[in-house]
Coordinates of N, CA and C in Angstrom, one line a residue:
M1 N 0.8 -1.2 0.0 CA 0.0 0.0 0.0 C 0.9 1.3 0.0
P2 N 0.4 2.3 -0.7 CA 1.2 3.6 -0.7 C 1.3 4.1 0.7
T3 N 2.4 4.7 1.0 CA 2.6 5.3 2.4 C 2.4 6.8 2.3
V4 N 2.0 7.4 1.2 CA 1.7 8.8 1.1 C 0.4 8.9 0.2
E5 N -0.5 9.8 0.6 CA -1.7 10.1 -0.1 C -1.6 11.4 -0.8
L6 N -2.1 11.5 -2.0 CA -2.2 12.8 -2.7 C -3.7 13.1 -2.9
D7 N -4.2 14.2 -2.4 CA -5.6 14.5 -2.4 C -5.7 15.9 -3.1
T8 N -6.4 15.9 -4.2 CA -6.7 17.2 -4.9 C -8.2 17.5 -5.0
S9 N -9.0 16.8 -4.1 CA -10.4 16.9 -4.2 C -11.0 18.1 -3.3
G10 N -10.2 18.8 -2.6 CA -10.7 19.8 -1.7 C -10.8 21.1 -2.3
A11 N -10.2 22.2 -1.7 CA -10.3 23.5 -2.2 C -9.7 23.7 -3.5
D12 N -10.3 24.5 -4.4 CA -9.8 24.7 -5.7 C -8.3 25.1 -5.7
G13 N -7.5 24.4 -6.5 CA -6.1 24.8 -6.6 C -5.2 24.3 -5.5
V14 N -5.7 23.5 -4.5 CA -5.0 23.1 -3.3 C -4.8 21.6 -3.4
A15 N -3.6 21.1 -3.3 CA -3.3 19.7 -3.2 C -2.8 19.4 -1.7
V16 N -3.3 18.3 -1.2 CA -2.9 17.9 0.2 C -2.1 16.6 0.0
V17 N -0.8 16.6 0.5 CA 0.0 15.5 0.5 C 0.1 15.0 2.0
R18 N -0.4 13.7 2.2 CA -0.4 13.2 3.6 C 0.5 12.0 3.7
L19 N 1.4 12.1 4.7 CA 2.2 10.9 5.0 C 1.2 9.9 5.7
D20 N 1.3 8.6 5.3 CA 0.3 7.7 5.7 C 0.9 6.4 6.2
R21 N 1.7 6.5 7.3 CA 2.1 5.3 8.1 C 1.6 5.6 9.5
A22 N 0.4 5.8 9.7 CA -0.2 6.3 11.0 C 0.2 5.3 12.1
D23 N 0.2 4.1 11.8 CA 0.5 3.1 12.9 C 2.0 3.2 13.4
R24 N 2.8 3.9 12.6 CA 4.2 4.1 13.0 C 4.5 5.6 13.1
L25 N 3.5 6.4 13.4 CA 3.6 7.8 13.5 C 4.3 8.5 12.3
N26 N 4.0 7.9 11.2 CA 4.5 8.3 9.9 C 6.1 8.4 9.8
A27 N 6.7 7.4 10.6 CA 8.1 7.4 10.6 C 8.7 7.1 9.2
V28 N 9.8 7.6 8.9 CA 10.4 7.6 7.6 C 11.0 6.2 7.2
T29 N 10.7 5.7 6.1 CA 11.3 4.5 5.5 C 11.7 4.9 4.1
A30 N 12.4 4.0 3.4 CA 12.8 4.2 2.0 C 11.5 4.3 1.1
E31 N 10.5 3.4 1.5 CA 9.3 3.4 0.7 C 8.5 4.7 0.9
L32 N 8.5 5.2 2.1 CA 7.8 6.5 2.3 C 8.5 7.6 1.5
V33 N 9.8 7.6 1.5 CA 10.5 8.7 0.8 C 10.2 8.6 -0.7
D34 N 10.2 7.3 -1.3 CA 9.9 7.2 -2.7 C 8.4 7.7 -3.0
D35 N 7.5 7.3 -2.1 CA 6.1 7.7 -2.3 C 5.9 9.2 -2.2
L36 N 6.7 9.8 -1.3 CA 6.6 11.3 -1.1 C 7.1 12.0 -2.3
L37 N 8.3 11.5 -2.8 CA 8.9 12.2 -4.0 C 7.9 12.0 -5.2
A38 N 7.3 10.9 -5.3 CA 6.4 10.7 -6.4 C 5.2 11.6 -6.3
A39 N 4.7 11.8 -5.1 CA 3.6 12.7 -4.9 C 4.0 14.2 -5.3
L40 N 5.2 14.6 -4.8 CA 5.6 15.9 -5.1 C 5.9 16.1 -6.6
D41 N 6.4 15.1 -7.3 CA 6.5 15.2 -8.7 C 5.2 15.3 -9.4
A42 N 4.2 14.6 -8.9 CA 2.8 14.7 -9.5 C 2.3 16.1 -9.3
V43 N 2.5 16.7 -8.2 CA 2.0 18.1 -7.9 C 2.7 19.1 -8.8
A44 N 4.0 18.9 -8.9 CA 4.8 19.9 -9.7 C 4.4 19.9 -11.2
A45 N 3.8 18.8 -11.7 CA 3.4 18.7 -13.1 C 2.0 19.2 -13.3
R46 N 1.3 19.7 -12.3 CA -0.1 20.1 -12.4 C -0.2 21.6 -12.3
A47 N -0.5 22.2 -13.5 CA -0.7 23.7 -13.5 C -1.9 24.1 -12.7
D48 N -2.9 23.2 -12.5 CA -4.1 23.6 -11.8 C -3.9 23.6 -10.2
V49 N -2.8 23.1 -9.8 CA -2.5 23.1 -8.4 C -1.6 24.3 -8.1
R50 N -2.1 25.2 -7.2 CA -1.4 26.5 -7.0 C -0.9 26.6 -5.5
A51 N -1.2 25.6 -4.7 CA -0.7 25.6 -3.3 C -0.8 24.2 -2.8
V52 N 0.2 23.8 -1.9 CA 0.3 22.5 -1.4 C 0.3 22.5 0.1
V53 N -0.3 21.5 0.7 CA -0.3 21.2 2.1 C 0.4 19.9 2.3
L54 N 1.4 19.9 3.2 CA 2.1 18.6 3.6 C 1.7 18.4 5.1
T55 N 1.1 17.2 5.3 CA 0.7 16.9 6.7 C 0.8 15.3 6.9
G56 N 0.4 14.9 8.0 CA 0.5 13.5 8.3 C -0.8 12.9 8.9
N57 N -1.2 11.7 8.5 CA -2.4 11.1 9.1 C -2.1 10.6 10.5
G58 N -3.1 10.4 11.2 CA -3.0 9.9 12.6 C -2.5 10.9 13.6
R59 N -1.7 10.4 14.6 CA -1.4 11.2 15.8 C -0.2 12.1 15.6
A60 N 0.5 12.0 14.4 CA 1.7 12.8 14.3 C 2.0 13.2 12.9
F61 N 2.7 14.3 12.7 CA 3.2 14.7 11.4 C 4.2 13.7 10.9
C62 N 5.3 13.6 11.6 CA 6.3 12.6 11.2 C 7.3 12.4 12.4
A63 N 7.5 11.2 12.9 CA 8.3 10.9 14.1 C 9.7 10.7 13.7
G64 N 10.2 11.0 12.5 CA 11.6 10.8 12.1 C 11.8 9.4 11.5
H65 N 13.1 9.0 11.5 CA 13.4 7.7 10.9 C 12.8 6.6 11.7
D66 N 12.4 5.6 11.0 CA 11.8 4.4 11.7 C 13.0 3.5 12.2
L67 N 13.4 3.7 13.4 CA 14.6 2.9 13.9 C 14.3 1.4 14.2
K68 N 13.0 1.0 14.0 CA 12.7 -0.4 14.2 C 12.9 -1.1 12.8
E69 N 13.1 -0.4 11.8 CA 13.4 -1.0 10.5 C 14.8 -1.6 10.5
P70 N 15.0 -2.7 9.8 CA 16.4 -3.2 9.7 C 17.4 -2.2 9.2
A71 N 18.6 -2.3 9.7 CA 19.6 -1.4 9.2 C 19.9 -1.6 7.8
P72 N 20.0 -0.5 7.0 CA 20.2 -0.7 5.5 C 21.6 -1.3 5.2
E73 N 21.6 -2.0 4.1 CA 22.9 -2.7 3.7 C 23.4 -2.0 2.4
G74 N 24.6 -2.2 2.2 CA 25.2 -1.7 0.9 C 25.6 -0.2 1.0
D75 N 25.8 0.4 -0.1 CA 26.2 1.8 -0.2 C 25.0 2.7 0.2
S76 N 25.2 3.5 1.2 CA 24.2 4.3 1.8 C 24.0 5.7 1.1
R77 N 25.0 6.1 0.3 CA 24.9 7.4 -0.3 C 23.7 7.6 -1.2
P78 N 23.3 6.7 -2.1 CA 22.1 6.9 -2.9 C 20.9 7.0 -2.0
R79 N 20.8 6.2 -0.9 CA 19.6 6.3 0.0 C 19.6 7.7 0.7
L80 N 20.7 8.2 1.1 CA 20.7 9.5 1.8 C 20.4 10.6 0.9
E81 N 21.0 10.5 -0.3 CA 20.7 11.6 -1.3 C 19.2 11.5 -1.8
R82 N 18.7 10.4 -1.8 CA 17.2 10.2 -2.1 C 16.4 10.9 -1.0
L83 N 16.8 10.7 0.2 CA 16.1 11.4 1.3 C 16.2 12.9 1.2
Q84 N 17.4 13.4 0.8 CA 17.6 14.8 0.7 C 16.8 15.4 -0.5
D85 N 16.5 14.6 -1.5 CA 15.7 15.0 -2.6 C 14.3 15.6 -2.1
V86 N 13.8 15.1 -0.9 CA 12.6 15.6 -0.4 C 12.7 17.1 -0.1
T87 N 13.8 17.5 0.5 CA 14.1 18.9 0.8 C 14.2 19.7 -0.5
R88 N 15.0 19.1 -1.5 CA 15.1 19.8 -2.8 C 13.8 20.0 -3.5
K89 N 13.0 18.9 -3.5 CA 11.7 19.1 -4.2 C 10.7 20.0 -3.5
L90 N 10.7 20.0 -2.2 CA 9.8 20.9 -1.5 C 10.1 22.3 -1.8
R91 N 11.4 22.6 -1.8 CA 11.9 24.0 -2.1 C 11.8 24.3 -3.6
G92 N 11.9 23.3 -4.4 CA 11.9 23.5 -5.8 C 10.5 23.6 -6.5
L93 N 9.5 23.1 -5.8 CA 8.2 23.2 -6.3 C 7.8 24.7 -6.7
P94 N 7.1 24.9 -7.8 CA 6.6 26.2 -8.1 C 5.6 26.7 -7.2
Q95 N 4.8 25.8 -6.6 CA 3.8 26.1 -5.6 C 4.3 26.3 -4.2
P96 N 3.8 27.3 -3.5 CA 4.1 27.4 -2.1 C 3.6 26.1 -1.3
V97 N 4.4 25.7 -0.3 CA 4.0 24.5 0.4 C 3.9 24.9 1.9
I98 N 2.8 24.5 2.5 CA 2.5 24.7 3.9 C 2.6 23.4 4.7
A99 N 3.5 23.4 5.7 CA 3.5 22.2 6.5 C 2.5 22.4 7.6
A100 N 1.5 21.4 7.7 CA 0.5 21.4 8.8 C 1.0 20.4 9.8
V101 N 1.6 20.8 10.9 CA 2.3 20.0 11.9 C 1.4 19.8 13.1
H102 N 1.2 18.5 13.4 CA 0.5 18.1 14.7 C 1.3 17.0 15.3
G103 N 1.3 16.9 16.6 CA 2.1 15.8 17.3 C 3.5 15.9 17.0
Y104 N 4.2 14.8 16.8 CA 5.6 14.8 16.7 C 6.1 15.3 15.3
A105 N 7.1 16.1 15.3 CA 7.9 16.5 14.1 C 9.3 16.3 14.5
I106 N 9.8 15.1 14.5 CA 11.1 14.8 15.1 C 12.1 14.4 14.0
G107 N 13.4 14.8 14.1 CA 14.4 14.4 13.2 C 14.0 14.8 11.7
A108 N 13.9 13.7 10.9 CA 13.6 13.9 9.5 C 12.2 14.6 9.4
G109 N 11.3 14.4 10.3 CA 10.0 15.0 10.3 C 10.2 16.5 10.4
A110 N 11.0 16.9 11.4 CA 11.3 18.4 11.5 C 11.9 18.9 10.3
E111 N 12.8 18.2 9.7 CA 13.5 18.6 8.5 C 12.5 18.8 7.3
F112 N 11.5 17.9 7.2 CA 10.5 18.0 6.2 C 9.7 19.4 6.4
A113 N 9.4 19.7 7.6 CA 8.8 21.0 7.9 C 9.7 22.1 7.5
L114 N 11.0 22.1 7.8 CA 11.9 23.1 7.5 C 11.9 23.4 6.0
G115 N 11.7 22.3 5.2 CA 11.8 22.4 3.7 C 10.6 23.1 3.1
C116 N 9.5 23.3 3.9 CA 8.3 23.9 3.4 C 8.4 25.5 3.5
D117 N 7.5 26.2 2.8 CA 7.6 27.6 2.8 C 7.0 28.3 4.0
L118 N 5.9 27.6 4.5 CA 5.2 28.1 5.7 C 5.0 26.9 6.6
V119 N 5.0 27.1 7.9 CA 4.7 26.1 8.9 C 3.7 26.5 9.9
V120 N 2.6 25.8 9.9 CA 1.5 26.0 10.9 C 1.4 24.8 11.8
A121 N 1.5 25.1 13.1 CA 1.5 24.0 14.1 C 0.3 24.0 14.9
S122 N -0.2 22.8 15.3 CA -1.2 22.8 16.4 C -0.6 22.8 17.7
G123 N -1.4 23.1 18.7 CA -0.8 23.3 20.1 C -0.1 22.1 20.6
D124 N -0.4 20.9 20.1 CA 0.2 19.7 20.6 C 1.5 19.3 19.8
A125 N 1.9 20.2 18.9 CA 3.1 19.8 18.1 C 4.4 19.8 19.0
V126 N 5.3 18.9 18.6 CA 6.6 18.8 19.3 C 7.7 18.7 18.3
F127 N 8.7 19.5 18.4 CA 9.8 19.5 17.4 C 11.1 19.1 18.1
A128 N 11.9 18.4 17.4 CA 13.2 18.0 18.0 C 14.2 17.6 16.9
F129 N 15.5 17.8 17.2 CA 16.5 17.3 16.3 C 17.5 16.4 17.1
P130 N 17.1 15.1 17.3 CA 17.8 14.3 18.2 C 19.0 13.6 17.7
E131 N 19.4 13.8 16.4 CA 20.4 13.0 15.7 C 21.7 12.9 16.5
A132 N 22.2 14.0 16.9 CA 23.5 14.0 17.6 C 23.5 13.0 18.8
G133 N 22.4 13.0 19.6 CA 22.4 12.2 20.7 C 22.2 10.7 20.4
L134 N 21.8 10.4 19.1 CA 21.7 9.0 18.7 C 22.9 8.6 17.9
G135 N 23.9 9.5 17.8 CA 25.1 9.1 17.1 C 25.0 9.3 15.6
L136 N 23.9 10.1 15.2 CA 23.6 10.3 13.8 C 23.9 11.7 13.3
S137 N 23.6 12.0 12.0 CA 23.8 13.3 11.5 C 22.5 13.8 10.9
V138 N 22.2 15.1 10.9 CA 21.1 15.6 10.2 C 21.4 15.4 8.7
T139 N 20.3 15.3 7.9 CA 20.5 15.1 6.5 C 19.6 16.0 5.6
G140 N 18.7 16.8 6.1 CA 17.7 17.5 5.3 C 18.0 19.0 5.2
A141 N 19.3 19.4 5.3 CA 19.7 20.8 5.2 C 19.3 21.6 6.5
A142 N 19.1 20.9 7.6 CA 18.8 21.5 8.8 C 20.0 22.4 9.3
S143 N 21.2 21.9 8.9 CA 22.4 22.7 9.4 C 22.5 24.0 8.7
R144 N 21.7 24.3 7.7 CA 21.6 25.6 7.0 C 20.3 26.3 7.4
L145 N 19.2 25.6 7.2 CA 17.9 26.2 7.4 C 17.6 26.5 8.8
L146 N 17.9 25.7 9.7 CA 17.6 25.9 11.1 C 18.3 27.2 11.7
P147 N 19.6 27.4 11.4 CA 20.2 28.7 11.9 C 19.5 29.9 11.3
L148 N 19.1 29.8 10.0 CA 18.4 30.9 9.4 C 17.2 31.3 10.1
L149 N 16.5 30.3 10.6 CA 15.2 30.6 11.3 C 15.3 31.0 12.7
V150 N 16.2 30.3 13.5 CA 16.3 30.6 14.9 C 17.6 31.2 15.4
G151 N 18.5 31.4 14.5 CA 19.8 31.9 14.9 C 20.8 30.8 15.2
P152 N 22.1 31.1 15.0 CA 23.2 30.1 15.1 C 23.3 29.5 16.5
L153 N 23.2 30.3 17.6 CA 23.4 29.8 18.9 C 22.2 28.9 19.3
K154 N 21.0 29.3 19.0 CA 19.8 28.5 19.3 C 19.8 27.2 18.5
A155 N 20.2 27.3 17.2 CA 20.3 26.1 16.4 C 21.3 25.1 17.0
K156 N 22.5 25.6 17.5 CA 23.4 24.7 18.1 C 22.8 24.1 19.4
E157 N 22.1 24.8 20.1 CA 21.4 24.3 21.3 C 20.5 23.2 20.9
L158 N 19.6 23.4 19.9 CA 18.6 22.4 19.5 C 19.3 21.2 19.0
M159 N 20.3 21.3 18.2 CA 20.9 20.2 17.5 C 21.9 19.4 18.5
L160 N 22.6 20.1 19.3 CA 23.6 19.5 20.2 C 22.9 18.8 21.4
L161 N 21.9 19.4 22.0 CA 21.2 18.9 23.1 C 20.0 18.0 22.7
G162 N 19.4 18.2 21.5 CA 18.3 17.4 21.0 C 17.1 17.5 21.8
E163 N 16.9 18.6 22.6 CA 15.7 18.8 23.4 C 14.5 19.0 22.6
R164 N 13.4 18.5 23.1 CA 12.1 18.7 22.4 C 11.5 20.1 22.8
I165 N 10.9 20.7 21.9 CA 10.3 22.0 22.1 C 8.8 22.0 21.7
D166 N 8.0 22.6 22.4 CA 6.6 22.6 22.1 C 6.2 23.6 21.1
A167 N 5.0 23.7 20.6 CA 4.6 24.6 19.6 C 4.8 26.0 20.0
A168 N 4.4 26.4 21.2 CA 4.6 27.8 21.6 C 6.0 28.2 21.6
A169 N 6.9 27.4 22.1 CA 8.4 27.7 22.0 C 8.9 27.8 20.6
A170 N 8.4 26.9 19.7 CA 8.8 26.9 18.3 C 8.3 28.2 17.7
A171 N 7.2 28.7 18.0 CA 6.7 29.9 17.4 C 7.5 31.1 17.9
E172 N 7.9 31.1 19.2 CA 8.7 32.2 19.8 C 10.0 32.2 19.1
L173 N 10.6 31.0 18.8 CA 11.9 31.0 18.1 C 11.9 31.3 16.7
G174 N 10.7 31.3 16.0 CA 10.6 31.5 14.6 C 10.6 30.3 13.8
L175 N 10.5 29.1 14.4 CA 10.5 27.8 13.7 C 9.1 27.6 13.0
V176 N 8.1 28.2 13.5 CA 6.8 28.0 12.9 C 6.2 29.4 12.7
N177 N 5.2 29.5 11.8 CA 4.6 30.8 11.5 C 3.4 31.1 12.4
R178 N 2.6 30.0 12.7 CA 1.4 30.2 13.5 C 1.2 28.9 14.3
V179 N 0.5 29.1 15.4 CA 0.1 28.0 16.3 C -1.4 28.1 16.4
V180 N -2.2 27.0 16.2 CA -3.6 27.0 16.3 C -4.0 25.8 17.1
P181 N -5.2 25.8 17.7 CA -5.7 24.6 18.4 C -5.8 23.4 17.5
R182 N -5.6 22.2 18.0 CA -5.5 21.0 17.2 C -6.7 20.8 16.4
D183 N -7.9 21.1 16.9 CA -9.2 20.9 16.2 C -9.4 21.9 15.1
E184 N -8.6 22.9 15.1 CA -8.7 24.0 14.1 C -7.6 23.9 13.0
L185 N -6.7 23.0 13.2 CA -5.5 23.0 12.3 C -5.9 22.8 10.8
D186 N -6.7 21.8 10.5 CA -7.0 21.5 9.1 C -7.7 22.6 8.5
A187 N -8.7 23.2 9.2 CA -9.5 24.3 8.6 C -8.6 25.5 8.4
H188 N -7.7 25.8 9.3 CA -6.9 27.0 9.2 C -5.9 26.8 8.1
V189 N -5.3 25.7 7.9 CA -4.3 25.5 6.9 C -5.0 25.5 5.5
T190 N -6.2 24.8 5.5 CA -6.9 24.8 4.2 C -7.3 26.2 3.8
G191 N -7.7 27.1 4.7 CA -8.0 28.5 4.4 C -6.8 29.2 3.9
L192 N -5.7 29.0 4.6 CA -4.4 29.7 4.2 C -4.0 29.2 2.8
A193 N -4.1 27.9 2.5 CA -3.7 27.4 1.2 C -4.6 28.0 0.1
A194 N -5.9 28.0 0.4 CA -6.8 28.6 -0.6 C -6.5 30.0 -0.8
E195 N -6.1 30.8 0.2 CA -5.7 32.2 0.0 C -4.5 32.3 -0.9
L196 N -3.5 31.4 -0.7 CA -2.4 31.4 -1.6 C -2.7 31.0 -3.0
A197 N -3.6 30.0 -3.1 CA -4.0 29.5 -4.4 C -4.8 30.6 -5.2
G198 N -5.4 31.5 -4.5 CA -6.2 32.5 -5.2 C -5.3 33.7 -5.7
K199 N -4.0 33.7 -5.3 CA -3.1 34.8 -5.8 C -2.6 34.4 -7.2
P200 N -2.1 35.4 -7.9 CA -1.5 35.1 -9.2 C -0.3 34.1 -9.1
A201 N -0.5 32.9 -9.8 CA 0.5 31.8 -9.6 C 1.9 32.2 -9.9
R202 N 2.1 33.0 -11.0 CA 3.4 33.3 -11.4 C 4.1 34.2 -10.4
S203 N 3.3 35.2 -9.9 CA 3.9 36.1 -8.9 C 4.3 35.4 -7.6
V204 N 3.5 34.4 -7.2 CA 3.7 33.6 -6.0 C 5.0 32.8 -6.2
T205 N 5.1 32.2 -7.4 CA 6.3 31.4 -7.6 C 7.6 32.2 -7.6
L206 N 7.5 33.4 -8.3 CA 8.6 34.3 -8.3 C 9.0 34.8 -6.9
A207 N 8.0 35.0 -6.1 CA 8.3 35.5 -4.7 C 9.0 34.4 -4.0
K208 N 8.6 33.1 -4.1 CA 9.2 32.0 -3.5 C 10.6 31.8 -4.0
R209 N 10.8 32.0 -5.3 CA 12.1 31.8 -5.9 C 13.1 32.9 -5.4
V210 N 12.7 34.1 -5.4 CA 13.6 35.2 -5.0 C 14.0 35.1 -3.6
L211 N 13.1 34.7 -2.7 CA 13.4 34.6 -1.3 C 14.4 33.4 -1.0
D212 N 14.2 32.4 -1.8 CA 15.1 31.2 -1.6 C 16.5 31.4 -2.3
H213 N 16.5 32.3 -3.3 CA 17.7 32.4 -4.1 C 19.0 32.6 -3.3
G214 N 18.9 33.5 -2.4 CA 20.1 33.8 -1.6 C 20.7 32.7 -0.8
I215 N 20.0 31.7 -0.5 CA 20.5 30.6 0.3 C 20.6 29.3 -0.4
D216 N 20.2 29.2 -1.6 CA 20.2 27.9 -2.3 C 21.5 27.3 -2.5
A217 N 22.5 28.1 -2.9 CA 23.9 27.6 -3.1 C 24.4 27.0 -1.8
A218 N 24.2 27.7 -0.7 CA 24.7 27.2 0.6 C 23.9 25.9 1.0
V219 N 22.7 25.8 0.7 CA 21.9 24.6 1.0 C 22.5 23.4 0.3
E220 N 22.9 23.5 -1.0 CA 23.5 22.4 -1.7 C 24.8 22.0 -1.1
T221 N 25.6 23.0 -0.6 CA 26.8 22.7 0.0 C 26.6 21.9 1.3
V222 N 25.7 22.3 2.1 CA 25.5 21.6 3.4 C 24.8 20.2 3.2
L223 N 24.0 20.1 2.1 CA 23.4 18.8 1.8 C 24.6 17.8 1.6
E224 N 25.6 18.2 0.8 CA 26.7 17.3 0.5 C 27.5 17.0 1.8
L225 N 27.7 18.0 2.6 CA 28.4 17.8 3.9 C 27.7 16.9 4.8
E226 N 26.3 17.0 4.9 CA 25.5 16.2 5.7 C 25.6 14.7 5.3
V227 N 25.6 14.5 4.0 CA 25.8 13.1 3.5 C 27.1 12.5 4.0
T228 N 28.2 13.3 3.9 CA 29.5 12.8 4.3 C 29.4 12.5 5.8
H229 N 28.8 13.3 6.6 CA 28.7 13.1 8.1 C 27.8 11.9 8.4
A230 N 26.7 11.7 7.6 CA 25.9 10.6 7.8 C 26.6 9.3 7.5
L231 N 27.4 9.3 6.5 CA 28.1 8.1 6.1 C 29.2 7.7 7.2
L232 N 29.7 8.8 7.8 CA 30.7 8.6 8.9 C 30.1 8.0 10.2
T233 N 28.8 8.3 10.4 CA 28.2 8.0 11.7 C 27.3 6.8 11.7
E234 N 26.8 6.4 10.5 CA 25.7 5.4 10.5 C 26.0 4.0 11.0
H235 N 27.3 3.6 10.9 CA 27.7 2.3 11.4 C 28.5 2.3 12.6
T236 N 28.4 3.3 13.4 CA 29.1 3.4 14.7 C 28.5 2.5 15.8
H237 N 29.2 2.3 16.8 CA 28.7 1.6 18.0 C 27.5 2.3 18.6
E238 N 27.6 3.7 18.6 CA 26.6 4.5 19.3 C 25.3 4.3 18.5
V239 N 25.3 4.3 17.2 CA 24.1 4.1 16.4 C 23.5 2.7 16.6
T240 N 24.4 1.7 16.6 CA 23.9 0.3 16.9 C 23.2 0.2 18.2
R241 N 23.8 0.8 19.2 CA 23.2 0.8 20.6 C 21.9 1.5 20.6
S242 N 21.8 2.7 20.1 CA 20.6 3.5 20.2 C 19.4 2.8 19.4
A243 N 19.8 2.2 18.2 CA 18.8 1.5 17.5 C 18.3 0.3 18.2
A244 N 19.2 -0.5 18.9 CA 18.8 -1.6 19.7 C 17.9 -1.2 20.8
E245 N 18.2 -0.1 21.5 CA 17.4 0.4 22.6 C 16.0 0.7 22.1
F246 N 15.9 1.4 20.9 CA 14.6 1.8 20.4 C 13.8 0.5 20.0
R247 N 14.4 -0.5 19.4 CA 13.7 -1.7 19.0 C 13.2 -2.5 20.2
S248 N 13.8 -2.3 21.3 CA 13.4 -3.1 22.5 C 12.3 -2.4 23.3
R249 N 11.9 -1.3 22.9 CA 10.8 -0.6 23.6 C 9.4 -1.3 23.4

């Protein structure tokens, strides 16, 4: 079964991309990455879609990598670069993308949100970048995008300590645009996406492009460095131990 849903049946000009591994809190697997990239490709090809919402089914937006999955074998670079393509495609879409975040947005899930143009969180949202504490490396350009949003010192605190922050703290830091009650999240994001879809599509695309232009070269640089770091860390004793601890829960 597909692990990502693409829904274009709602508001005119709005596509909703839903991560759909609700039983695993939409944790990231290679299959989910492939399905998400396919959905984003489908959206990019549709001139009638003028705004996109990225969200998750069930109790969470995305709880990060699924550490209960078997450790990948073989050359990891293609898999890591495939994951990074999510950030590239979110930022490269002509349409603005709104992340509708509820519950956990952890690790790769938080990076998915960072790749979007706007982030709206429900009051129960929780963000964290736990990679360093697990012996891992960030991979979704968080090393560039997070400091831009919250400042270098706070970014180091979030990435080095891996502490979880709630929606209110995330808004105060500039990690999210708006915080709304959980039962109002879907309606609020749908309304915001419809507002964007009602604007001249070319002008919206150009505004997105010009705002991103100044940081895109640096993003590509850090994406390559993040892959290098991920390759250095993924087979260490610390990663083996943290994965074993997670699977035993």
